[in-house]
Amino acid sequence: MLRTLLRPLPLLAWSCSALLLLLACFPEESLQASSRGLSIWWDVLFPSLFPFFIISELMLGFGVVHFFGTLLDPLMRPLFRLPGIAGFVVTMGYVSGYPVGARLTAQLREKNQVTRAEGERMVAFTTTSDPIFLIGAVSVGFFHNAQLALILAASHYGAAFLIGLLARFHDRKAPSTPRRQEADSPPLLRAALEAMHNARISDGRVLGKLLEDAISSALRLMIVVGGLVVFFSAVMEMLSATGTLDLLSSGVQSLLHAAGLPHQLSAPLVNGLFEVTLGAKAASESGAPLIHQAAAAAWVLSWAGLSVHAQVASLVSSTDIRYKPLLLARFLHSVLACALVYLLWGWLGP
């Protein structure tokens, strides 16, 4: 009878029960880990992401997104099978880093500005690190080597561009958003300005109301992001306390040995599997040759960690955008970025 009752219980429920038990067994460790996660959110993520969330909301309200969408339409469609409005998401995503691209994509999907397939393509190659984190935190802060930023940026963003090209084949039979008609339409710049004006009129909110809504929305998002960071910090500490991370590290070491790579890379790969900051820091402290450290850092930055995966999944949960294409894109992005480090090291390496 007991076996019959327990059989339908899903794996997620068992995992949550196990984590709850571990939290009760290791209260001090979980408190310290949660405090570290909260510190990362308050000191790094909140000041870096909060302004971008507000600005993105204001730009949508003012119609700036529609302006860039009309202007970039002739470029985005042949390259990525995306409407021009995706150009704004790509720019903001690359400049501000994860998970801003996912947030903007979700907003466009909620407003039916893009289809589900287009939204999944956008999330696939706009989930990238921001240049400030890549250069300031990783290259200078962790590696103490500013010259490493060039090879990391080339591999990370180059691989993201390749993902964008590959993503055009995703869901090829899905319909696309209607494109701008060329026959009787005004010149491109004028059409872009008209699109911005019409979007602003359609929104209708005054500046005060628009700003209030933008701040409220950004605060809600930041609370979600902070909660996920704290949660994964505690989860990693529990896994470390029970020896699960050591077991996982041993398995990764075996795979690295079979591939002819230094076993020291197991720590950054295991840490980076869960959290990008811890993984990048572990890569700089691994003791492996610099080329392998850079490859591990590129892998971590492109995989982005399950913490970022959870952030992105939560941001698109209000839409019909699926997580599976994102997971596949993150895996391919990490592999391509790692390969590009080895391929470009002779030209761009320090």
Short mmCIF file of C-alpha atoms in Angstrom, two decimals:
data_model
loop_
_atom_site.label_atom_id
_atom_site.label_comp_id
_atom_site.label_asym_id
_atom_site.label_seq_id
_atom_site.Cartn_x
_atom_site.Cartn_y
_atom_site.Cartn_z
CA MET A 1 0.00 0.00 0.00
CA LEU A 2 2.79 2.44 0.92
CA ARG A 3 4.61 1.64 -2.32
CA THR A 4 1.45 2.40 -4.28
CA LEU A 5 1.08 5.79 -2.57
CA LEU A 6 4.71 6.81 -3.06
CA ARG A 7 5.02 5.67 -6.68
CA PRO A 8 3.28 8.68 -8.30
CA LEU A 9 5.32 11.20 -6.29
CA PRO A 10 7.40 13.05 -8.91
CA LEU A 11 11.16 13.40 -8.77
CA LEU A 12 10.88 17.13 -8.11
CA ALA A 13 8.88 16.51 -4.94
CA TRP A 14 11.48 14.02 -3.70
CA SER A 15 14.23 16.54 -4.43
CA CYS A 16 12.45 19.29 -2.52
CA SER A 17 11.90 16.96 0.42
CA ALA A 18 15.59 16.01 0.43
CA LEU A 19 16.64 19.68 0.31
CA LEU A 20 14.32 20.50 3.19
CA LEU A 21 15.89 17.70 5.24
CA LEU A 22 19.39 18.94 4.38
CA LEU A 23 18.47 22.48 5.41
CA ALA A 24 17.37 21.15 8.76
CA CYS A 25 20.60 19.13 9.15
CA PHE A 26 22.94 21.97 8.10
CA PRO A 27 21.25 25.19 9.25
CA GLU A 28 24.43 27.18 9.82
CA GLU A 29 25.93 26.30 6.43
CA SER A 30 22.68 27.12 4.62
CA LEU A 31 22.42 30.46 6.42
CA GLN A 32 25.96 31.43 5.42
CA ALA A 33 25.39 30.34 1.81
CA SER A 34 22.12 32.27 1.62
CA SER A 35 23.86 35.35 3.02
CA ARG A 36 26.55 35.08 0.32
CA GLY A 37 23.88 34.77 -2.37
CA LEU A 38 22.01 37.76 -0.98
CA SER A 39 25.26 39.75 -0.97
CA ILE A 40 25.89 38.89 -4.64
CA TRP A 41 22.35 39.97 -5.53
CA TRP A 42 22.51 43.26 -3.63
CA ASP A 43 26.10 44.25 -4.46
CA VAL A 44 26.31 43.07 -8.09
CA LEU A 45 23.04 42.04 -9.70
CA PHE A 46 20.65 44.67 -8.33
CA PRO A 47 22.67 47.77 -9.32
CA SER A 48 23.60 46.29 -12.71
CA LEU A 49 20.22 44.86 -13.78
CA PHE A 50 17.63 47.13 -12.14
CA PRO A 51 18.33 50.21 -14.34
CA PHE A 52 18.19 48.10 -17.50
CA PHE A 53 14.84 46.60 -16.50
CA ILE A 54 13.39 50.09 -15.98
CA ILE A 55 14.86 51.44 -19.22
CA SER A 56 13.53 48.49 -21.22
CA GLU A 57 10.02 49.10 -19.87
CA LEU A 58 10.23 52.80 -20.73
CA MET A 59 11.50 52.07 -24.23
CA LEU A 60 8.59 49.75 -24.86
CA GLY A 61 6.16 52.40 -23.66
CA PHE A 62 7.76 55.16 -25.75
CA GLY A 63 7.79 53.01 -28.89
CA VAL A 64 11.60 52.97 -29.24
CA VAL A 65 11.52 49.18 -29.64
CA HIS A 66 9.11 49.51 -32.57
CA PHE A 67 11.40 52.13 -34.15
CA PHE A 68 14.39 49.78 -34.12
CA GLY A 69 12.18 46.89 -35.15
CA THR A 70 11.12 48.57 -38.37
CA LEU A 71 14.63 49.88 -39.05
CA LEU A 72 16.40 46.53 -38.59
CA ASP A 73 13.83 44.34 -40.29
CA PRO A 74 15.74 44.03 -43.60
CA LEU A 75 18.82 42.76 -41.69
CA MET A 76 17.35 40.42 -39.08
CA ARG A 77 15.09 38.39 -41.35
CA PRO A 78 17.66 37.03 -43.84
CA LEU A 79 20.24 36.30 -41.14
CA PHE A 80 18.21 34.93 -38.23
CA ARG A 81 14.62 34.55 -39.53
CA LEU A 82 13.53 37.13 -36.97
CA PRO A 83 11.57 40.37 -37.30
CA GLY A 84 13.52 43.60 -37.05
CA ILE A 85 12.24 44.20 -33.52
CA ALA A 86 14.59 41.40 -32.44
CA GLY A 87 17.54 43.69 -33.23
CA PHE A 88 16.70 45.80 -30.21
CA VAL A 89 16.50 42.70 -27.99
CA VAL A 90 19.85 41.46 -29.29
CA THR A 91 21.50 44.81 -28.58
CA MET A 92 20.05 45.16 -25.09
CA GLY A 93 20.73 41.51 -24.28
CA TYR A 94 24.39 41.74 -25.27
CA VAL A 95 24.96 45.07 -23.54
CA SER A 96 23.18 44.30 -20.25
CA GLY A 97 23.68 40.53 -20.09
CA TYR A 98 21.45 37.72 -18.89
CA PRO A 99 18.54 37.66 -18.23
CA VAL A 100 17.56 40.99 -19.88
CA GLY A 101 17.19 39.40 -23.34
CA ALA A 102 14.72 36.88 -21.96
CA ARG A 103 12.71 39.62 -20.25
CA LEU A 104 12.42 41.67 -23.42
CA THR A 105 11.52 38.59 -25.45
CA ALA A 106 8.77 37.71 -22.98
CA GLN A 107 7.39 41.25 -23.19
CA LEU A 108 7.28 41.11 -26.99
CA ARG A 109 5.63 37.69 -26.92
CA GLU A 110 3.00 38.87 -24.45
CA LYS A 111 2.18 41.72 -26.83
CA ASN A 112 2.12 39.30 -29.83
CA GLN A 113 4.97 41.19 -31.47
CA VAL A 114 6.78 37.88 -32.14
CA THR A 115 5.64 34.28 -32.58
CA ARG A 116 6.56 31.49 -30.19
CA ALA A 117 9.23 30.10 -32.54
CA GLU A 118 10.75 33.57 -32.99
CA GLY A 119 10.74 34.10 -29.24
CA GLU A 120 12.60 30.84 -28.71
CA ARG A 121 15.18 31.81 -31.34
CA MET A 122 15.67 35.19 -29.66
CA VAL A 123 16.17 33.70 -26.19
CA ALA A 124 18.57 31.14 -27.66
CA PHE A 125 21.21 33.64 -28.68
CA THR A 126 20.54 36.69 -26.52
CA THR A 127 21.24 34.88 -23.24
CA THR A 128 24.81 36.14 -22.96
CA SER A 129 27.11 37.72 -20.42
CA ASP A 130 27.41 41.49 -20.39
CA PRO A 131 30.79 43.01 -21.36
CA ILE A 132 31.23 44.63 -17.94
CA PHE A 133 31.06 41.27 -16.17
CA LEU A 134 33.20 39.54 -18.79
CA ILE A 135 35.92 42.20 -18.76
CA GLY A 136 35.74 43.70 -15.28
CA ALA A 137 34.77 40.75 -13.10
CA VAL A 138 36.23 37.77 -14.98
CA SER A 139 39.26 39.02 -16.93
CA VAL A 140 40.47 41.72 -14.51
CA GLY A 141 38.87 40.73 -11.21
CA PHE A 142 39.39 36.96 -11.28
CA PHE A 143 42.25 36.40 -13.74
CA HIS A 144 44.04 39.76 -13.17
CA ASN A 145 44.74 39.78 -16.90
CA ALA A 146 42.96 42.42 -18.99
CA GLN A 147 44.40 40.96 -22.21
CA LEU A 148 42.34 37.82 -21.64
CA ALA A 149 39.17 39.83 -22.26
CA LEU A 150 39.74 39.81 -26.04
CA ILE A 151 39.82 36.03 -26.41
CA LEU A 152 36.92 35.56 -23.98
CA ALA A 153 34.78 38.16 -25.76
CA ALA A 154 35.59 36.78 -29.22
CA SER A 155 34.76 33.21 -28.21
CA HIS A 156 31.66 34.06 -26.16
CA TYR A 157 29.98 36.51 -28.55
CA GLY A 158 31.27 34.73 -31.65
CA ALA A 159 29.66 31.51 -30.47
CA ALA A 160 26.45 33.41 -29.69
CA PHE A 161 26.37 34.71 -33.27
CA LEU A 162 26.78 31.14 -34.55
CA ILE A 163 23.91 30.05 -32.30
CA GLY A 164 21.78 32.78 -33.87
CA LEU A 165 22.56 31.45 -37.34
CA LEU A 166 21.80 27.87 -36.28
CA ALA A 167 18.59 28.93 -34.53
CA ARG A 168 17.10 30.05 -37.84
CA PHE A 169 16.49 26.35 -38.55
CA HIS A 170 14.51 25.93 -35.34
CA ASP A 171 10.82 25.21 -35.97
CA ARG A 172 11.16 26.00 -39.68
CA LYS A 173 7.48 25.36 -40.45
CA ALA A 174 6.23 27.84 -37.86
CA PRO A 175 4.69 31.05 -39.24
CA SER A 176 6.62 34.32 -39.02
CA THR A 177 5.44 37.78 -38.12
CA PRO A 178 4.32 39.79 -41.16
CA ARG A 179 7.09 41.81 -42.71
CA ARG A 180 6.97 45.40 -43.84
CA GLN A 181 5.39 45.82 -47.27
CA GLU A 182 7.75 47.56 -49.68
CA ALA A 183 5.40 48.54 -52.50
CA ASP A 184 3.41 51.43 -51.09
CA SER A 185 5.26 51.96 -47.83
CA PRO A 186 7.23 55.13 -47.01
CA PRO A 187 11.05 55.15 -46.78
CA LEU A 188 12.51 52.99 -44.05
CA LEU A 189 13.43 55.78 -41.62
CA ARG A 190 10.07 57.47 -41.97
CA ALA A 191 8.28 54.16 -41.48
CA ALA A 192 10.34 53.53 -38.33
CA LEU A 193 9.39 56.95 -36.90
CA GLU A 194 5.73 56.35 -37.72
CA ALA A 195 5.88 52.94 -36.00
CA MET A 196 7.33 54.55 -32.88
CA HIS A 197 4.65 57.27 -32.88
CA ASN A 198 1.81 54.80 -33.35
CA ALA A 199 3.14 52.55 -30.57
CA ARG A 200 3.33 55.52 -28.18
CA ILE A 201 -0.23 56.57 -29.01
CA SER A 202 -1.44 52.99 -28.62
CA ASP A 203 0.21 52.70 -25.18
CA GLY A 204 -1.47 55.88 -23.97
CA ARG A 205 0.13 56.10 -20.52
CA VAL A 206 1.42 59.45 -19.29
CA LEU A 207 5.08 59.70 -18.25
CA GLY A 208 4.36 59.45 -14.51
CA LYS A 209 2.24 56.32 -14.90
CA LEU A 210 4.74 54.76 -17.30
CA LEU A 211 7.61 55.35 -14.88
CA GLU A 212 5.61 53.98 -11.96
CA ASP A 213 4.74 50.81 -13.88
CA ALA A 214 8.35 50.39 -15.04
CA ILE A 215 9.73 50.62 -11.48
CA SER A 216 7.09 48.25 -10.09
CA SER A 217 7.73 45.68 -12.81
CA ALA A 218 11.51 45.96 -12.42
CA LEU A 219 11.29 45.50 -8.65
CA ARG A 220 9.17 42.36 -9.02
CA LEU A 221 11.68 40.92 -11.46
CA MET A 222 14.64 41.73 -9.22
CA ILE A 223 12.98 39.97 -6.28
CA VAL A 224 12.55 36.86 -8.44
CA VAL A 225 16.18 37.01 -9.60
CA GLY A 226 17.42 37.53 -6.04
CA GLY A 227 15.37 34.64 -4.72
CA LEU A 228 16.80 32.29 -7.31
CA VAL A 229 20.38 33.35 -6.58
CA VAL A 230 19.91 32.81 -2.82
CA PHE A 231 18.20 29.47 -3.45
CA PHE A 232 20.95 28.10 -5.67
CA SER A 233 23.64 29.33 -3.27
CA ALA A 234 22.01 27.29 -0.52
CA VAL A 235 21.55 24.27 -2.79
CA MET A 236 25.24 24.26 -3.75
CA GLU A 237 26.26 24.48 -0.11
CA MET A 238 24.03 21.52 0.74
CA LEU A 239 25.48 19.48 -2.11
CA SER A 240 28.97 20.35 -0.94
CA ALA A 241 28.22 19.44 2.69
CA THR A 242 26.90 16.01 1.69
CA GLY A 243 29.83 15.26 -0.63
CA THR A 244 27.64 15.27 -3.75
CA LEU A 245 29.78 17.94 -5.41
CA ASP A 246 32.91 15.88 -4.73
CA LEU A 247 31.28 12.86 -6.34
CA LEU A 248 30.25 14.91 -9.34
CA SER A 249 33.74 16.37 -9.55
CA SER A 250 35.25 12.87 -9.67
CA GLY A 251 33.02 11.98 -12.60
CA VAL A 252 34.00 15.16 -14.44
CA GLN A 253 37.69 14.41 -13.80
CA SER A 254 37.27 11.04 -15.49
CA LEU A 255 35.73 12.68 -18.53
CA LEU A 256 38.51 15.29 -18.65
CA HIS A 257 41.16 12.57 -18.43
CA ALA A 258 39.54 10.69 -21.32
CA ALA A 259 39.57 13.93 -23.37
CA GLY A 260 43.21 14.65 -22.54
CA LEU A 261 42.42 17.80 -20.57
CA PRO A 262 43.81 18.82 -17.15
CA HIS A 263 41.91 17.36 -14.21
CA GLN A 264 42.08 20.77 -12.46
CA LEU A 265 39.25 21.95 -14.71
CA SER A 266 36.73 19.80 -12.84
CA ALA A 267 36.16 22.44 -10.14
CA PRO A 268 35.22 25.29 -12.52
CA LEU A 269 33.02 22.99 -14.62
CA VAL A 270 31.14 21.64 -11.61
CA ASN A 271 30.71 25.06 -9.98
CA GLY A 272 29.84 26.65 -13.32
CA LEU A 273 27.19 24.02 -13.90
CA PHE A 274 25.20 25.68 -11.11
CA GLU A 275 26.38 29.31 -10.90
CA VAL A 276 28.36 31.38 -13.40
CA THR A 277 30.21 33.62 -10.91
CA LEU A 278 31.51 30.72 -8.82
CA GLY A 279 32.50 28.80 -11.94
CA ALA A 280 34.44 31.70 -13.47
CA LYS A 281 36.24 32.32 -10.18
CA ALA A 282 37.12 28.63 -9.87
CA ALA A 283 38.52 28.67 -13.43
CA SER A 284 40.96 31.43 -12.52
CA GLU A 285 42.11 29.48 -9.44
CA SER A 286 42.31 26.03 -11.03
CA GLY A 287 46.08 26.01 -11.58
CA ALA A 288 45.76 24.62 -15.13
CA PRO A 289 47.62 26.23 -18.07
CA LEU A 290 46.13 29.60 -18.99
CA ILE A 291 44.65 28.41 -22.28
CA HIS A 292 42.66 25.73 -20.46
CA GLN A 293 41.58 28.20 -17.77
CA ALA A 294 40.29 30.53 -20.48
CA ALA A 295 38.45 27.67 -22.21
CA ALA A 296 36.81 26.71 -18.90
CA ALA A 297 35.80 30.33 -18.27
CA ALA A 298 34.32 30.56 -21.78
CA TRP A 299 32.35 27.38 -21.13
CA VAL A 300 31.03 28.74 -17.83
CA LEU A 301 30.07 32.13 -19.29
CA SER A 302 28.21 30.53 -22.19
CA TRP A 303 26.47 27.77 -20.23
CA ALA A 304 25.50 30.50 -17.69
CA GLY A 305 24.71 28.13 -14.83
CA LEU A 306 21.43 26.62 -13.72
CA SER A 307 20.80 29.76 -11.67
CA VAL A 308 20.54 31.85 -14.86
CA HIS A 309 18.55 29.06 -16.53
CA ALA A 310 16.03 29.31 -13.72
CA GLN A 311 15.91 33.10 -14.03
CA VAL A 312 15.25 32.90 -17.77
CA ALA A 313 12.67 30.14 -17.34
CA SER A 314 10.83 32.20 -14.73
CA LEU A 315 10.82 35.29 -16.97
CA VAL A 316 9.29 33.46 -19.95
CA SER A 317 6.93 31.34 -17.84
CA SER A 318 4.07 33.75 -18.51
CA THR A 319 4.33 32.96 -22.23
CA ASP A 320 4.28 29.77 -24.33
CA ILE A 321 8.06 29.93 -24.94
CA ARG A 322 9.56 26.53 -24.09
CA TYR A 323 12.66 25.82 -21.98
CA LYS A 324 14.00 22.89 -24.02
CA PRO A 325 15.30 25.01 -26.96
CA LEU A 326 17.06 27.28 -24.45
CA LEU A 327 18.73 24.29 -22.79
CA LEU A 328 19.97 22.99 -26.13
CA ALA A 329 21.21 26.45 -27.13
CA ARG A 330 23.12 26.89 -23.85
CA PHE A 331 24.83 23.54 -24.33
CA LEU A 332 25.81 24.29 -27.93
CA HIS A 333 26.90 27.81 -27.00
CA SER A 334 29.21 26.51 -24.26
CA VAL A 335 30.78 23.88 -26.53
CA LEU A 336 31.31 26.34 -29.40
CA ALA A 337 32.77 29.02 -27.11
CA CYS A 338 35.20 26.53 -25.59
CA ALA A 339 36.27 25.34 -29.05
CA LEU A 340 36.74 28.92 -30.27
CA VAL A 341 39.17 29.63 -27.41
CA TYR A 342 41.47 26.84 -28.59
CA LEU A 343 40.98 27.82 -32.24
CA LEU A 344 41.68 31.56 -31.76
CA TRP A 345 44.32 31.35 -29.02
CA GLY A 346 47.24 31.73 -31.44
CA TRP A 347 45.83 35.01 -32.79
CA LEU A 348 44.04 36.58 -29.83
CA GLY A 349 45.52 34.90 -26.76
CA PRO A 350 47.63 37.00 -24.33
#
